[in-house]
mmCIF file of C-alpha atoms in Angstrom:
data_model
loop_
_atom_site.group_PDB
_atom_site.id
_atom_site.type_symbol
_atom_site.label_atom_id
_atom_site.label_comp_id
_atom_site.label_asym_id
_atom_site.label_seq_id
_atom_site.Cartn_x
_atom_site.Cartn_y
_atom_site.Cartn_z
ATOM 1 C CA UNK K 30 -25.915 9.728 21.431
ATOM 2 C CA UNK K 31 -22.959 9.656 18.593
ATOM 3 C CA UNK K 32 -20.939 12.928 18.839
ATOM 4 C CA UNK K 33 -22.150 15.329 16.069
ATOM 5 C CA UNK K 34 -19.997 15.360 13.071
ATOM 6 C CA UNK K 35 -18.184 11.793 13.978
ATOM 7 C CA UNK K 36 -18.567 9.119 10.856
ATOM 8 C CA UNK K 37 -17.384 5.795 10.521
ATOM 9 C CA UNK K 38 -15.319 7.962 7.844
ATOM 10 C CA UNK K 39 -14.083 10.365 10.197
ATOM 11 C CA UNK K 40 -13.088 7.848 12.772
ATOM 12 C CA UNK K 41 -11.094 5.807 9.947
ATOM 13 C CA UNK K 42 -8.926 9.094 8.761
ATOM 14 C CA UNK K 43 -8.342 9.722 12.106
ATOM 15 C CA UNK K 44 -7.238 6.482 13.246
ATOM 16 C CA UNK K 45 -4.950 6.540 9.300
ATOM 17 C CA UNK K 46 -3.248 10.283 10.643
ATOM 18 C CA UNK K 47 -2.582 8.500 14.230
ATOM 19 C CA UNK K 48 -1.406 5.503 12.151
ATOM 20 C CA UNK K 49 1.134 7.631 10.915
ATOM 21 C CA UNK K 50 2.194 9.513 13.769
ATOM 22 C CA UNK K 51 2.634 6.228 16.294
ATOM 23 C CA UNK K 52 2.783 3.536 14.182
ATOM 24 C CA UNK K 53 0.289 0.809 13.027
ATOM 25 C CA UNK K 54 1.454 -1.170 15.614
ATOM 26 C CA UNK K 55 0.305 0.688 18.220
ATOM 27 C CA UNK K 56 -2.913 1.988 16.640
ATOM 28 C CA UNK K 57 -5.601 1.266 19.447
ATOM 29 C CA UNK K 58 -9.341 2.175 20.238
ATOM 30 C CA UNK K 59 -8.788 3.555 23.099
ATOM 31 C CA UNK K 60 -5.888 5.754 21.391
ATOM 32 C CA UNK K 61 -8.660 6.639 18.502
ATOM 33 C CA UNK K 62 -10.930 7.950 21.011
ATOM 34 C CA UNK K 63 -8.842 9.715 22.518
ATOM 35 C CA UNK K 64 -7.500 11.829 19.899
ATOM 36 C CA UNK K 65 -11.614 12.504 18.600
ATOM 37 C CA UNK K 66 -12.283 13.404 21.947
ATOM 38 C CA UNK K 67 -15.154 10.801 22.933
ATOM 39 C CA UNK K 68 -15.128 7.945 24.962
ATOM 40 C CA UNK K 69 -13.998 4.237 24.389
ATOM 41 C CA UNK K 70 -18.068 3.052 24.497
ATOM 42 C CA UNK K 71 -18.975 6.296 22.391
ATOM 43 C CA UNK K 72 -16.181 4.700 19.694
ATOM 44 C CA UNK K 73 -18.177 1.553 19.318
ATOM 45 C CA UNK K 74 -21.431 3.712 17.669
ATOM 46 C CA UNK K 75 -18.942 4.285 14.413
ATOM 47 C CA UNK K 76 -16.469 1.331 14.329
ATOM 48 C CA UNK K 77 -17.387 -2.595 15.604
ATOM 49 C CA UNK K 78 -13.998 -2.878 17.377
ATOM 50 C CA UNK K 79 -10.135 -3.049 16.636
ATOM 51 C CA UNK K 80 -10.292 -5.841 13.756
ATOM 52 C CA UNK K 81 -12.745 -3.138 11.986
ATOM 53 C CA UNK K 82 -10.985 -0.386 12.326
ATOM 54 C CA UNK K 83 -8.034 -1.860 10.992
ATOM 55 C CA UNK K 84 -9.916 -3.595 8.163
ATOM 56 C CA UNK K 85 -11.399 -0.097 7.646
ATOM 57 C CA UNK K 86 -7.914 1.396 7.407
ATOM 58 C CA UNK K 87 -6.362 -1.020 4.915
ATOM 59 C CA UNK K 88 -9.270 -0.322 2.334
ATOM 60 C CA UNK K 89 -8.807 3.538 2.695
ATOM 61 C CA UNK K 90 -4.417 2.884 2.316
ATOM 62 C CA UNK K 91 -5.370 0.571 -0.050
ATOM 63 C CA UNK K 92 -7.667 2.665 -2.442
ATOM 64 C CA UNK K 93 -5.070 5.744 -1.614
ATOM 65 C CA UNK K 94 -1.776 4.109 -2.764
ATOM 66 C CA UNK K 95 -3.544 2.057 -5.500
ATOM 67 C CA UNK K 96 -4.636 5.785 -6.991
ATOM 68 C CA UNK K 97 -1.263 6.765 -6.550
ATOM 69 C CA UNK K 98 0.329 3.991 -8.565
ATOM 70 C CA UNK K 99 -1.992 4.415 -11.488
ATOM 71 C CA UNK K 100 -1.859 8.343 -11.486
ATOM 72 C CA UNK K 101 2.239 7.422 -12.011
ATOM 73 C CA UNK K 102 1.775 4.657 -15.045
ATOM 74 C CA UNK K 103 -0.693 7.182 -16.586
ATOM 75 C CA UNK K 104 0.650 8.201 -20.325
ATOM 76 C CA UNK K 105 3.712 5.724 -20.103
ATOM 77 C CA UNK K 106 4.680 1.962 -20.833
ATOM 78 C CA UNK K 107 7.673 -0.760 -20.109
ATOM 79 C CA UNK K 108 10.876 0.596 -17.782
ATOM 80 C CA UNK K 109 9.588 3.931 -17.256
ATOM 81 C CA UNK K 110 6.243 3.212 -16.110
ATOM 82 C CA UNK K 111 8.022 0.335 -14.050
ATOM 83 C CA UNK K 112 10.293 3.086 -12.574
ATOM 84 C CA UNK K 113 6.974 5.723 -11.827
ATOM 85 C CA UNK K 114 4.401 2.907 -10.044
ATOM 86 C CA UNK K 115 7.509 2.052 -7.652
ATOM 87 C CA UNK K 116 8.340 5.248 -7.117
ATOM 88 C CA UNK K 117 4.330 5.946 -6.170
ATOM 89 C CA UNK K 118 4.409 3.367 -3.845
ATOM 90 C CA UNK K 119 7.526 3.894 -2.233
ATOM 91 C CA UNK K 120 6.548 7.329 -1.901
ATOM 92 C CA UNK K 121 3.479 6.536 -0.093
ATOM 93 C CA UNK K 122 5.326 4.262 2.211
ATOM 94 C CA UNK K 123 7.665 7.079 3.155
ATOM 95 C CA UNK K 124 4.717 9.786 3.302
ATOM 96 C CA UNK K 125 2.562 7.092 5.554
ATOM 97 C CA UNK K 126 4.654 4.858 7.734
ATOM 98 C CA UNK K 127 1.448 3.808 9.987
ATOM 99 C CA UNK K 128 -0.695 3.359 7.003
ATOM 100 C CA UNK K 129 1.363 1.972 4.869
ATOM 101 C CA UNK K 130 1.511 -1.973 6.651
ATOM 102 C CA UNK K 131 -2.068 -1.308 6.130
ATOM 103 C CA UNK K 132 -1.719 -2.380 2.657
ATOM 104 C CA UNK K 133 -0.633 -5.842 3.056
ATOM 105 C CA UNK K 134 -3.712 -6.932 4.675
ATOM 106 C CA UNK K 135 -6.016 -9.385 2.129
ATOM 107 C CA UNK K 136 -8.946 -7.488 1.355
ATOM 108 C CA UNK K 137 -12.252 -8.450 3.375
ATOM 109 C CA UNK K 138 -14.448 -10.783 0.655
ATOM 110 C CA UNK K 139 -17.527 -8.790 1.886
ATOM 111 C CA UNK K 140 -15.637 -5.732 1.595
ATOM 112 C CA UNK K 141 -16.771 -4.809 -1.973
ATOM 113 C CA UNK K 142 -14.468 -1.331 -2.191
ATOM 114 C CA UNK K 143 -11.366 -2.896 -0.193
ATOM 115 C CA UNK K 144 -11.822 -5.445 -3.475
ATOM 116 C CA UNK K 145 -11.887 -2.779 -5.634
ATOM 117 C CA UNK K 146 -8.783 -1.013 -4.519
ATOM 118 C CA UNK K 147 -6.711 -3.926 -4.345
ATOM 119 C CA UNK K 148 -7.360 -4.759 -7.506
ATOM 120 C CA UNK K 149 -6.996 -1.391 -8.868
ATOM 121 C CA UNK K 150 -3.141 -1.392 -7.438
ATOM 122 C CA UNK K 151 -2.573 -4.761 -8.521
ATOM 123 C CA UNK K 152 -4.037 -4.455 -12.070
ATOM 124 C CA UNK K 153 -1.783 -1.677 -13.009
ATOM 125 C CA UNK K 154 1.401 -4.058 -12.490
ATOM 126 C CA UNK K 155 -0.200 -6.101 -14.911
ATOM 127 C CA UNK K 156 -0.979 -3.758 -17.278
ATOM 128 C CA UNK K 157 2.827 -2.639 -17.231
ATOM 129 C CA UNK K 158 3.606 -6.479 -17.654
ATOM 130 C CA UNK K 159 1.483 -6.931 -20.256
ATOM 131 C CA UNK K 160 3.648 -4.405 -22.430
ATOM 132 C CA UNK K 161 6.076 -6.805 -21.718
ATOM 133 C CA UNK K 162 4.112 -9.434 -23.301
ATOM 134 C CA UNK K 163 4.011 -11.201 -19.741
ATOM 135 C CA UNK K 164 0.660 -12.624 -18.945
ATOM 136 C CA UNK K 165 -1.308 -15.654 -17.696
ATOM 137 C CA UNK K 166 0.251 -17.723 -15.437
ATOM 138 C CA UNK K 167 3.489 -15.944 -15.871
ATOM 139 C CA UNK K 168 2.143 -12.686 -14.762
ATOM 140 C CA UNK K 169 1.124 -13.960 -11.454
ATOM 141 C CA UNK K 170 4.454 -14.526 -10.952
ATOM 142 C CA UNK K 171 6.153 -11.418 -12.317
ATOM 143 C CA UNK K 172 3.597 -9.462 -10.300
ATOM 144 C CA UNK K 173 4.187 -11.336 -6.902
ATOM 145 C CA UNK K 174 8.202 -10.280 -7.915
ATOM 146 C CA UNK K 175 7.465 -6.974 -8.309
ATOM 147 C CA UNK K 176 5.474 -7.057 -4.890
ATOM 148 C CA UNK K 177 8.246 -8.485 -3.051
ATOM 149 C CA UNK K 178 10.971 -6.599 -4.485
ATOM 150 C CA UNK K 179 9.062 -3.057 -3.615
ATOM 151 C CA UNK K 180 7.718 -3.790 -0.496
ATOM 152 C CA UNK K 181 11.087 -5.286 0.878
ATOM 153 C CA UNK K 182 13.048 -2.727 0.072
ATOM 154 C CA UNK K 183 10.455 -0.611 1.361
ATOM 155 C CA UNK K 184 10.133 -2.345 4.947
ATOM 156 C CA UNK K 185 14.246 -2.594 4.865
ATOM 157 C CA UNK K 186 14.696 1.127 4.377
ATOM 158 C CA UNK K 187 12.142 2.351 7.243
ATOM 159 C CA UNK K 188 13.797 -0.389 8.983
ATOM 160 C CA UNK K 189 17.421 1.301 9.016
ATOM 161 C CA UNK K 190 18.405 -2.008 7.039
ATOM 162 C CA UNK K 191 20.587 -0.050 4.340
ATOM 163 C CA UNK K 192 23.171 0.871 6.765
ATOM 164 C CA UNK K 193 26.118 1.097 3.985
ATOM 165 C CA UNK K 194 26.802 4.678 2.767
ATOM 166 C CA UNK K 195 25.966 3.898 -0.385
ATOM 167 C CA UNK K 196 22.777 6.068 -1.997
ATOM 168 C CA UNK K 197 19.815 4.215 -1.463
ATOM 169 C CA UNK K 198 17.571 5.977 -4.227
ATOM 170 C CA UNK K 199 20.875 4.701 -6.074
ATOM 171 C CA UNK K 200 20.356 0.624 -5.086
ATOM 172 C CA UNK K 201 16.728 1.379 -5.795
ATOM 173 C CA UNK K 202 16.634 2.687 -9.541
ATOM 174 C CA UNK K 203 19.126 -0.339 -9.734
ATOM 175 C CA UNK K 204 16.602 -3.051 -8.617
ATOM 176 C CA UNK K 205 14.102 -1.544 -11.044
ATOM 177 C CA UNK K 206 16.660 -1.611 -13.979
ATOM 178 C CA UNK K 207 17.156 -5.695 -12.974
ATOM 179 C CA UNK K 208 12.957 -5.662 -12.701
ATOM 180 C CA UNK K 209 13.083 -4.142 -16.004
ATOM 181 C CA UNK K 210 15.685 -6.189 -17.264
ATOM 182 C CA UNK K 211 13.964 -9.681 -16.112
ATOM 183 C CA UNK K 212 10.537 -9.095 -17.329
ATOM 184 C CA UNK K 213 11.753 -8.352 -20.962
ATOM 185 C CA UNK K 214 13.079 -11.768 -20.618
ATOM 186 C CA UNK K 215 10.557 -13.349 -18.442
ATOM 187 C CA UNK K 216 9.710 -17.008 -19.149
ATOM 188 C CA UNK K 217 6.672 -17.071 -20.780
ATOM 189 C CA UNK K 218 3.496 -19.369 -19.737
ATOM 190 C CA UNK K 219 3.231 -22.500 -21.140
#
């Protein structure tokens, strides 16, 4: 008999909080059950096994961070909504290191609300580059810059990459300002 009060919900926020504490890495089951107090077997009544639960977690750090970067872009435009969606996202990164990698995973096609989200974070980067005029084709490409640009700095910095003593929140703004900077000028689609 499930334990009362345990939902495929509940086991997905507490596998995200454990995410966070150890690392997605080294997010397990066993780990999960553990830390809601049932057993491995009683685990498999609320989540299908390790692939699910991890699917599970990337739609909820999905849908989390994409309402993050849209609450920042709300009431501005160009550079300075630029500036506040990174800032959202490298905010969540830093606020949810296990959860976080979480993100990257390509939503599940069946997975109607993992769709949802991820579109949801990536359609506010296009709404910012459409104020830039950038669309179509072009967009695709601006937005896959912005991606990479975020998200590796991102993975460098919880990496220890930036060893230099240089400020980091310093190097950052500057990357936006060259973001900014190339999609005012960003070749157009044909």
């Amino acid at each position: 008999m499930p334990r009362a009060g345990l939902t495929p919900q509940s086991v997905v926020r507490a596998a995200a909080d454990l995410a966070d504490e150890v690392g997605l890495d080294r997010l397990t089951l066993a780990a999960v059950a553990a830390r809601l107090g049932v057993t491995l077997p009683g685990l498999y009544k609320h989540v299908r096994g390790a692939d699910a639960l991890h699917q599970r977690l990337s739609a909820l750090a999905t849908a989390e961070i994409a309402e993050e970067m849209v609450a920042a872009a709300v009431g501005r435009a160009g550079g300075d909504a630029l500036r506040a969606v990174a800032a959202a996202y490298r905010d969540y990164a830093h606020r949810h290191p296990g959860r976080y990698p979480a993100t990257q995973r390509v939503p599940d096609p069946a997975d109607a609300e993992h769709r949802a989200a991820g579109e949801r974070a990536v359609g506010v980067v296009y709404a910012i580059l459409r104020g830039y005029g950038v669309t179509g084709d072009a967009a695709v490409d601006a937005v896959r810059t912005f991606r990479a640009s975020v998200h590796g700095f991102v993975l460098l910095e919880a990496a220890g990459g930036f060893g230099l003593p240089q400020d980091v929140d310093r190097s950052f703004g500057r990357m936006l300002d060259g973001l900014d900077a190339a999609y005012r000028t960003w070749p157009r689609s044909p």
